Coordinates of C-alpha atoms in Angstrom, one line a residue:
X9 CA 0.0 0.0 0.0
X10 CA 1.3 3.3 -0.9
X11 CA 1.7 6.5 1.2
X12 CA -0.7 8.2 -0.5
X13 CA -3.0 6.0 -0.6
X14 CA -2.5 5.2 3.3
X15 CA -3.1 9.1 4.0
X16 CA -5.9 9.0 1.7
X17 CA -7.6 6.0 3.9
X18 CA -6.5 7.9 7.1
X19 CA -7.6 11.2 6.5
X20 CA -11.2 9.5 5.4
X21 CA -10.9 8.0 8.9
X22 CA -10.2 11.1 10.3
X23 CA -7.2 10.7 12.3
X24 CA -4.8 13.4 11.9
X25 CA -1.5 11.4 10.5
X26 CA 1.9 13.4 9.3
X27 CA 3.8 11.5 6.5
X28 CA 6.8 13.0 5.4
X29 CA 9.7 12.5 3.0
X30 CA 7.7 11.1 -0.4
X31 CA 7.6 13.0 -3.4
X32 CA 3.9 13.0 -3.9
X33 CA 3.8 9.2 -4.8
X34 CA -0.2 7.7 -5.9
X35 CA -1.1 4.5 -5.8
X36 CA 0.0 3.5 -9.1
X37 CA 3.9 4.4 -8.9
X38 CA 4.8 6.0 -12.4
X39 CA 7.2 3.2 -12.4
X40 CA 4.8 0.9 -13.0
X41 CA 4.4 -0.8 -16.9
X42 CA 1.0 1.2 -16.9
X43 CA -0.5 2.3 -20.1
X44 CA 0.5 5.6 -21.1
X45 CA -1.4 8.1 -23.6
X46 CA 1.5 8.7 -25.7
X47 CA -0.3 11.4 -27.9
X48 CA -1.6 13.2 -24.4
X49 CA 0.2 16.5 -23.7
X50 CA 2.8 16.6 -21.0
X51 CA 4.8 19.2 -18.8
X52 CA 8.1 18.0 -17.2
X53 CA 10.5 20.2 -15.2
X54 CA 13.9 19.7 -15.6
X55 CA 16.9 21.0 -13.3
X56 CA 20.4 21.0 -13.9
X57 CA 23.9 22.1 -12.6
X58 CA 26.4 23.5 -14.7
X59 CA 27.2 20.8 -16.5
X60 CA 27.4 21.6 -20.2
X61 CA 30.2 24.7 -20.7
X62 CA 32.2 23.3 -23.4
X63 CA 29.9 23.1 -26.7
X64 CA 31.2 25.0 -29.4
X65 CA 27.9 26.5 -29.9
X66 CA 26.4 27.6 -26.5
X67 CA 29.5 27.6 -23.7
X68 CA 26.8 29.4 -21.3
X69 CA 25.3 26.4 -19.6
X70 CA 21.5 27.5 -19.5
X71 CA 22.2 28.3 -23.3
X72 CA 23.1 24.8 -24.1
X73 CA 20.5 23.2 -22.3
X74 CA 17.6 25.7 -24.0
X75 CA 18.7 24.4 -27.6
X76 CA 18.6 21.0 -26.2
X77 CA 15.4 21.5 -24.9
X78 CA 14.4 23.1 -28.0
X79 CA 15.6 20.2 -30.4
X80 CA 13.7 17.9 -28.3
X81 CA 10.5 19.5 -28.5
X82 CA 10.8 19.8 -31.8
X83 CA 10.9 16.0 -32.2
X84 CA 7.7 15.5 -29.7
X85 CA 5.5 18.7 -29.6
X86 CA 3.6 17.0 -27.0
X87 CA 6.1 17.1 -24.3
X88 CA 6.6 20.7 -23.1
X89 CA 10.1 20.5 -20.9
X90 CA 10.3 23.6 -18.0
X91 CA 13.6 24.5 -17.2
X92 CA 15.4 25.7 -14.4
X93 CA 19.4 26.0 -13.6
X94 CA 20.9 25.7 -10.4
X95 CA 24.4 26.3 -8.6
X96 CA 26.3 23.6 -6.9
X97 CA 26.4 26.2 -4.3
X98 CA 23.0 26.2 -3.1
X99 CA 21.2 23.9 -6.0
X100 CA 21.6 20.7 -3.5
X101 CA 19.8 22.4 -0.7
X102 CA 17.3 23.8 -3.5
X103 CA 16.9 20.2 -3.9
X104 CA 16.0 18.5 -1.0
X105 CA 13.5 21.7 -0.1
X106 CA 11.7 20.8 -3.1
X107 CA 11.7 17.2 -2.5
X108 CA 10.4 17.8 1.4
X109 CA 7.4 20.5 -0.2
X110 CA 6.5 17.5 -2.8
X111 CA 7.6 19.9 -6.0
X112 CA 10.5 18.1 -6.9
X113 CA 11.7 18.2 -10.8
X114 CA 10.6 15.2 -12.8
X115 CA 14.7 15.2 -14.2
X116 CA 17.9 15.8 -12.4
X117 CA 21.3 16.0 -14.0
X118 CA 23.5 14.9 -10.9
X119 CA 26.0 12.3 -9.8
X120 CA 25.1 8.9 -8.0
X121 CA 26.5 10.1 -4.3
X122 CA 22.8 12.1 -4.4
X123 CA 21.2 9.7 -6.7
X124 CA 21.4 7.0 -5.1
X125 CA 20.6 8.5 -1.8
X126 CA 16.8 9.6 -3.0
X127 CA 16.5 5.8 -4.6
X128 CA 17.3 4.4 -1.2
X129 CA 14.5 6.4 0.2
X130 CA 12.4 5.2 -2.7
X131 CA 12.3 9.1 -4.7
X132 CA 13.0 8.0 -8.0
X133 CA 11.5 6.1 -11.1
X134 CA 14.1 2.7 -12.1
X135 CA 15.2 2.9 -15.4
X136 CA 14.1 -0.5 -16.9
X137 CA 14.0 -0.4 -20.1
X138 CA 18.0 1.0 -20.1
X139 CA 20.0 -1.7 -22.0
X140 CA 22.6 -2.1 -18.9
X141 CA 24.8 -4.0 -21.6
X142 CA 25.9 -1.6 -23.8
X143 CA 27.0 0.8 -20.4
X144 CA 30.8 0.4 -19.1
X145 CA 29.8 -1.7 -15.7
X146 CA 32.2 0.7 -13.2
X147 CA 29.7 3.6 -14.8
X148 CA 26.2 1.0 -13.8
X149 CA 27.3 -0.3 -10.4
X150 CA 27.7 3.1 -9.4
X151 CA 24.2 4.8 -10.7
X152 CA 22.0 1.3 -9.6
X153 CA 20.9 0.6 -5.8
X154 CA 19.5 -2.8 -5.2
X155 CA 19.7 -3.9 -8.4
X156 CA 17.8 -1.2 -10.3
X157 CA 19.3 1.4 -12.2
X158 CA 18.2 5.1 -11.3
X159 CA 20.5 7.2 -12.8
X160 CA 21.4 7.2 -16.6
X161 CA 25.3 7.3 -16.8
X162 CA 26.3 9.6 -19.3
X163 CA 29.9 11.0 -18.6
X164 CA 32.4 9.4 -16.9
X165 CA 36.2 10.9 -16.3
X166 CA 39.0 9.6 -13.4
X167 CA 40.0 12.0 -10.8
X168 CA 43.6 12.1 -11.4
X169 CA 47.1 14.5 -11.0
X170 CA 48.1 17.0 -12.9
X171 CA 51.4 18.7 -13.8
X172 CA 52.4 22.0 -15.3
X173 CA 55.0 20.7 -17.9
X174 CA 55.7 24.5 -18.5
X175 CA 57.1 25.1 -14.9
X176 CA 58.8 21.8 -14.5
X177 CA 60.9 22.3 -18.3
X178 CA 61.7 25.8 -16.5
X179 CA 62.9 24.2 -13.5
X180 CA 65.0 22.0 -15.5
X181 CA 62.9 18.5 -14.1
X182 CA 60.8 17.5 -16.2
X183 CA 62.8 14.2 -16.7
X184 CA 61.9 12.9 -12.9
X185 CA 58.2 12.8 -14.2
X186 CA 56.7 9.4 -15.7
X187 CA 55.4 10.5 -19.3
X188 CA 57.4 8.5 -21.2
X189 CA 56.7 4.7 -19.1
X190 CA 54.3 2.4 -19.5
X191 CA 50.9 4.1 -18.4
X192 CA 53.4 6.9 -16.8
X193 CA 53.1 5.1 -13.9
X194 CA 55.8 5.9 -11.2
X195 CA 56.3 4.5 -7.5
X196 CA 56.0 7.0 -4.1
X197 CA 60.3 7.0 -4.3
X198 CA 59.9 8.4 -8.0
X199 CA 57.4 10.9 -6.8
X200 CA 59.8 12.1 -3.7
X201 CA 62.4 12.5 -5.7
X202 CA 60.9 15.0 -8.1
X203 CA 59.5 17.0 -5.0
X204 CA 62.8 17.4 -3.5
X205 CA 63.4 18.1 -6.6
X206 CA 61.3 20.7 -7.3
X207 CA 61.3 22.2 -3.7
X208 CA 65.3 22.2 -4.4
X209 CA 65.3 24.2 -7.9
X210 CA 62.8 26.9 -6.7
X211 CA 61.7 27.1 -2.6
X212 CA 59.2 29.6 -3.5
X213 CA 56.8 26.9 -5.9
X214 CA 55.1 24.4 -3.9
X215 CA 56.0 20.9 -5.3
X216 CA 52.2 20.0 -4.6
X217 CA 49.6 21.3 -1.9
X218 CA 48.0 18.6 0.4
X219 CA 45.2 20.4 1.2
X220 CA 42.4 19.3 4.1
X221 CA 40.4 22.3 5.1
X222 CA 37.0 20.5 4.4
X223 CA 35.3 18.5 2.0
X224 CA 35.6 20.4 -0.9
X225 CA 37.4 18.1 -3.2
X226 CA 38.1 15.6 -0.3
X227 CA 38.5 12.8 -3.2
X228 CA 41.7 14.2 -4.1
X229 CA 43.5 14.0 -0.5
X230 CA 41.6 10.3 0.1
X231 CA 42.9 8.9 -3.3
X232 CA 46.3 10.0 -2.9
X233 CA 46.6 8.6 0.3
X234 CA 45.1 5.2 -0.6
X235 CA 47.6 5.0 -3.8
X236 CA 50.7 5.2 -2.3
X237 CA 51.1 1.9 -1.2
X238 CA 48.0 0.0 -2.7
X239 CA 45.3 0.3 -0.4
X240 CA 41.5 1.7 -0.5
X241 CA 39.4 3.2 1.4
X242 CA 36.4 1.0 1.9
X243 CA 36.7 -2.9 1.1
X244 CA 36.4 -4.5 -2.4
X245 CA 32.6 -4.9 -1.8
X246 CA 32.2 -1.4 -0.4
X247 CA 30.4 -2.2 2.5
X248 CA 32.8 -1.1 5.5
X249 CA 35.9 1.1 5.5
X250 CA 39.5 -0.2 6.0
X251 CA 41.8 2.9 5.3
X252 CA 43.6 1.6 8.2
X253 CA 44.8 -1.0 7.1
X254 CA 49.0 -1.5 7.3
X255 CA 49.4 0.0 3.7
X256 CA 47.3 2.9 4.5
X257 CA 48.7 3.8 7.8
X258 CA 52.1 3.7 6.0
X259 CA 50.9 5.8 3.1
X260 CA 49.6 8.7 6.0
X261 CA 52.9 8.2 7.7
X262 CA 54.7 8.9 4.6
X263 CA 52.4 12.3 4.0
X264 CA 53.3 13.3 7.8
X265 CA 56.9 13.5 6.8
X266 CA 56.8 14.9 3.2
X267 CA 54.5 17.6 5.0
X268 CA 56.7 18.1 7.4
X269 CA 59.9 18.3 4.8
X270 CA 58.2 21.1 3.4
X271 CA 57.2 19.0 0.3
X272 CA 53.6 19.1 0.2
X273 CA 52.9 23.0 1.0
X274 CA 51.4 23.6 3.8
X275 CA 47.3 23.0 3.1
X276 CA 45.9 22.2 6.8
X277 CA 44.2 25.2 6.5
X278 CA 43.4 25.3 3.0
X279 CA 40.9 23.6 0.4
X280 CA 40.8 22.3 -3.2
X281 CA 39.7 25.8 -4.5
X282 CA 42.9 26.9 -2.9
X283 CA 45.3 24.1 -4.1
X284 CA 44.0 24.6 -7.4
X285 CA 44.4 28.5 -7.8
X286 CA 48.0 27.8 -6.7
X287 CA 48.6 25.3 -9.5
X288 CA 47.0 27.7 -12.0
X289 CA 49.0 30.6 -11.3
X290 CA 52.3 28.5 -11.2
X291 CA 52.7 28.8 -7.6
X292 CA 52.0 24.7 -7.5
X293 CA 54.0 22.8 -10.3
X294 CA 51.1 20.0 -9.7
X295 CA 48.2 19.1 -8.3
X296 CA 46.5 16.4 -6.3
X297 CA 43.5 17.1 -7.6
X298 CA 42.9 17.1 -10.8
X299 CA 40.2 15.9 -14.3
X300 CA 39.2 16.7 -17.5
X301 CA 36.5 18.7 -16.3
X302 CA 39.5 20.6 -14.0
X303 CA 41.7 21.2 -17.0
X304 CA 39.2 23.2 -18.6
X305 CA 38.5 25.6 -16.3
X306 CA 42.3 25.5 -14.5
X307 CA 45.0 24.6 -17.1
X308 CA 44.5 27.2 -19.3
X309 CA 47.4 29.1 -20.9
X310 CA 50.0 26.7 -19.9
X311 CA 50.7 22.9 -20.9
X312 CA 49.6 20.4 -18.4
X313 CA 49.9 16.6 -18.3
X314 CA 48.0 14.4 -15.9
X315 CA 49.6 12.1 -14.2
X316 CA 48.7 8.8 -12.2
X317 CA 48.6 8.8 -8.1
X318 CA 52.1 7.4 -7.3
X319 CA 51.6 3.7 -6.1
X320 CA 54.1 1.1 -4.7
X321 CA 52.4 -1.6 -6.9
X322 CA 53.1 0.7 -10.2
X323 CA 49.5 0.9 -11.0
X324 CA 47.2 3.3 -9.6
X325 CA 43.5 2.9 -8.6
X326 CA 41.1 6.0 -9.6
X327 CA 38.3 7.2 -8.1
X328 CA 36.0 8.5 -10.8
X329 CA 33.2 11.3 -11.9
X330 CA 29.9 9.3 -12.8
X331 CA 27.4 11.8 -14.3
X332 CA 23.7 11.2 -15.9
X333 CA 19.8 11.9 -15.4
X334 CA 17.6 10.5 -13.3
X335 CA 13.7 10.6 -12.8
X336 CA 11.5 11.4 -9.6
X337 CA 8.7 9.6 -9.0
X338 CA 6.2 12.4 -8.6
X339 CA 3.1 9.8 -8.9
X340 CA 2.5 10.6 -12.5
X341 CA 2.8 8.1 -15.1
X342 CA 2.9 10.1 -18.1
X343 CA 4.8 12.4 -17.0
X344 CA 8.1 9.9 -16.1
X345 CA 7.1 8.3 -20.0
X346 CA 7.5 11.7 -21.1
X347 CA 10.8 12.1 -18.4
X348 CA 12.2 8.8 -19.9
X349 CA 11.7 10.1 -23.6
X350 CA 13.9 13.4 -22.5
X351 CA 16.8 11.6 -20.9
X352 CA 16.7 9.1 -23.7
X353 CA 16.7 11.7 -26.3
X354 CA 19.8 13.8 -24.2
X355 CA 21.9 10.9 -24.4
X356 CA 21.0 8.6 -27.4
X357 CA 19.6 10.9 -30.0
X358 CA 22.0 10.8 -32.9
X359 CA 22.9 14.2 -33.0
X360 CA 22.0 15.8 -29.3
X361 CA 23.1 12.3 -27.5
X362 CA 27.2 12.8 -28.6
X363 CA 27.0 16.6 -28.2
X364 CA 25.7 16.8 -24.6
X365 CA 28.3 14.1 -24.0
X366 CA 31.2 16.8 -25.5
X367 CA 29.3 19.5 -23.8
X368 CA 30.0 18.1 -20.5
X369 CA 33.8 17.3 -21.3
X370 CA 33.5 13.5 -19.7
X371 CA 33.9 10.4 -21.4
X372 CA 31.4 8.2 -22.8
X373 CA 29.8 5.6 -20.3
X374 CA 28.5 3.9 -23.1
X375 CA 31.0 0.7 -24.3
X376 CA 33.0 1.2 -26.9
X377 CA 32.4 5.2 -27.6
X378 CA 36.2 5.9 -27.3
X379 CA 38.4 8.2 -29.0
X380 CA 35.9 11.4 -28.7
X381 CA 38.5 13.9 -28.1
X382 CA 41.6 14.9 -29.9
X383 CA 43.9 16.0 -27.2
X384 CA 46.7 13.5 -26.6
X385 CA 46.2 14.6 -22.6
X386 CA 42.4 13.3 -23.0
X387 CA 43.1 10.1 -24.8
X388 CA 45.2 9.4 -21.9
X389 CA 42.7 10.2 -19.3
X390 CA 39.9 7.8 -21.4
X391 CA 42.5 5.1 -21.2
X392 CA 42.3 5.0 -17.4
X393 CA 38.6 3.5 -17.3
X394 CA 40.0 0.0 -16.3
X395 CA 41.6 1.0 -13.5
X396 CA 38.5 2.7 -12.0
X397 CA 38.2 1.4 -7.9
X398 CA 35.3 1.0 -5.7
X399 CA 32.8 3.8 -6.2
X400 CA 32.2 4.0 -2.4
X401 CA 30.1 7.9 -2.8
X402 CA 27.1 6.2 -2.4
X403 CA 27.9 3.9 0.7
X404 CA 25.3 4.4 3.4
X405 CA 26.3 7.4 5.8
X406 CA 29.1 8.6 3.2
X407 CA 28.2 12.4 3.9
X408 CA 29.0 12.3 7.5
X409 CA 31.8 10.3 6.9
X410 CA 33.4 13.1 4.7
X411 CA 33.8 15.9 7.8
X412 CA 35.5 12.9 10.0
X413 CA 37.9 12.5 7.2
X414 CA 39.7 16.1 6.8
X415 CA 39.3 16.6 10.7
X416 CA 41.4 13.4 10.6
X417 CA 44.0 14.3 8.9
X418 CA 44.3 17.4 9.8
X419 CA 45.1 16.0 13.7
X420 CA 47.6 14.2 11.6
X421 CA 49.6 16.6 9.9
X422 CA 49.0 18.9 13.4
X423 CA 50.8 15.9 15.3
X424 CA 48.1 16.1 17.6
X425 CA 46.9 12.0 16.6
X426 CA 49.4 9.6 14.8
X427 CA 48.7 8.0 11.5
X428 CA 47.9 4.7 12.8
X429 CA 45.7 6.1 15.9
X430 CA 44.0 8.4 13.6
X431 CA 42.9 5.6 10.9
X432 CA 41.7 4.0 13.6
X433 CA 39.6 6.2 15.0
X434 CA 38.5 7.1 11.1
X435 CA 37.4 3.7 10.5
X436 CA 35.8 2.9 13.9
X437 CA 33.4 6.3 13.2
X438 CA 33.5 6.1 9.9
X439 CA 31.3 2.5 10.0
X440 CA 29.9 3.9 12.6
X441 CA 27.7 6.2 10.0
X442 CA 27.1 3.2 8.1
X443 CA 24.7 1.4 10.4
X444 CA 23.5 4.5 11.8
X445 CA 22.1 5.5 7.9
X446 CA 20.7 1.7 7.6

């Protein structure tokens, strides 16, 4: 029995009962396989981040996604699509408001760590008739909860370093970096060497900035410390988190002392915003932090190269950028046909599908659409997608795990906790705000 349909019953029964966090749902969930009036005319609202800058045509966001909107009317008149932009300032907050005062949009262009969230909570229409198949399986397992998939995957792209080649041939080190081995891949001892190396040439350019003010960017601090000697931060199976383990207490000990040798800036009280000004300004010769999405908007004007986490094993583990649309379920079964018809027609339409996908800069989710981009830098990038790790943003509790991760390391590199004591500690609240979110 639905909630609607139990307040319907109560109110008839005249007992005063509150129901709260459903997004309008009726008895017959829009998910269902019920009959739709294909021909009937439809209104959808549709919300979106600023997620398409880089078309050719319309680099203004809200100007892409009006001619997208435009095109796909075009093709069904039926189906008029509202739009609205939002920030990721204040559009997540926007979000949730909307979803609490039962006016959320019928599509969302977001990431699974939010996606996934309102699934588990039951919010959203499952996209059944998606041909899982022909989607890179990294890119599915993080858009699906309990089987179902509820976000399209679109665009996908590694979180990776980055280097300014410009500063580091000025500096006279560019041969400590790994671009010409296998995969560029280079262990923690290569790394230190061309931070003393760089710290050496010039003390007034930070080698790199270890940054750990709060969350903002907190997968670039988490991944670099799970690379350096081969661990992870949750298990395989993502269902607990074992940073601590003895590779990733050694990794954090190693940070300590590169911190304290002056060889990872000093970013305790600083945040990715502020790591990555520093690289673009060429007060960082490279970043922790760093994608294809990044290199647009912070590499400009100089030539960058990403580079691979340093990692004892000499292969690094990614964590990665999932992006797509999903659907709530605001009790309306025409109106998620009419949903499903947009998102369909944003990512497989022959002409729209491929451009959104360039718009947003990411690489295809789909398996086998390679080779969309001519920069040497991005081809690199693509090549990564097999070495994609647990997608852990959508584990149960994950955003109060995030604050007891910077605080963390912070007491770290403040020697106010050791590495192993601190992990410890991490872990035991981090799972913590696993079972508390069950």
């Amino acid at each position: 029995m639905s909630k609607k349909f139990l307040k319907v019953l109560t109110m008839a029964a005249a007992s005063a009962v509150v129901l709260s966090g459903c997004v309008g749902k009726s008895d017959e969930k829009a998910s269902s396989n019920t009959a739709v009036d294909e021909k009937a005319n439809v209104e959808i609202t549709y919300w979106n981040f600023p997620q398409f800058t880089k078309d050719k045509e319309f680099t203004k966001t809200e100007d892409y996604d009006a001619a997208l909107i435009k095109a796909f009317q075009e093709k069904y008149p039926n189906i008029k699509v509202n739009y609205q932009k939002i920030e990721f300032t204040d559009g997540p907050a926007k979000i949730e408001t909307a979803i609490q005062s039962k006016t959320a949009p019928d599509v969302i262009y977001d990431a699974p760590g939010r996606v996934i969230a309102w699934a588990s909570k039951d919010l959203l229409v499952p996209l059944e008739d998606v041909d899982k198949s022909k989607l890179a399986d990294a890119a599915v397992k993080a858009s699906s909860y309990d089987g179902k998939l509820y976000m399209y995957p679109q665009g996908i792209a590694p979180f990776l370093m980055g280097v300014n080649k410009d500063l580091t041939d000025k500096l006279g080190v560019t041969d400590l970096l790994p671009l010409n081995k296998e995969g560029r891949n280079w262990t923690v001892e290569e790394y230190e060497k061309f931070l003393k190396a760089v710290k050496e040439k010039d003390s007034e350019i930070t080698p790199a900035l270890f940054y750990t003010k709060s969350q903002a960017g907190d997968q670039g601090p988490r991944a670099f410390v799970s690379n350096l000697y081969n661990s992870w931060i949750t298990d395989k199976d993502v269902t607990k988190y074992t940073i601590n383990d003895e590779n990733g207490v050694k990794s954090l000990e190693w940070i300590k002392k590169a911190y304290d040798e002056g060889l990872l800036g000093q970013g305790v009280a600083l945040e990715a915003k502020d790591a990555l000004e520093a690289f673009k300004t060429g007060r960082a010769a490279s970043t922790i932090l760093f994608s294809p999405g990044i290199a647009a908007s912070h590499a400009s004007g100089f030539d960058y190269k990403f580079l691979p986490f340093p990692n004892s094993s000499g292969k690094a583990t990614y964590e990665y950028l999932v992006a797509g649309p999903a659907i709530f379920d605001n009790g309306d079964t025409n109106k998620a046909a009419a949903a499903k018809k947009f998102i369909d027609f944003m990512i497989n339409d022959k002409d729209w599908g491929k451009r959104t996908l360039l718009a947003s800069g990411n690489f295809s989710a789909k398996v086998g659409e390679t080779g969309l981009y001519d920069s040497e830098e991005l081809k690199f990038a693509e090549s990564l997608t097999t070495q994609y790790g647990p997608y852990y943003n959508t584990i149960p509790g994950y955003a109060k795990m995030r604050p007891l991760w910077f605080n963390m390391v912070q007491g770290v590199l403040n020697g106010t906790t050791t590495p192993k004591d601190g992990l410890d500690k991490f872990v035991t609240d981090a799972n913590k705000t696993i079972e508390e979110a069950k």
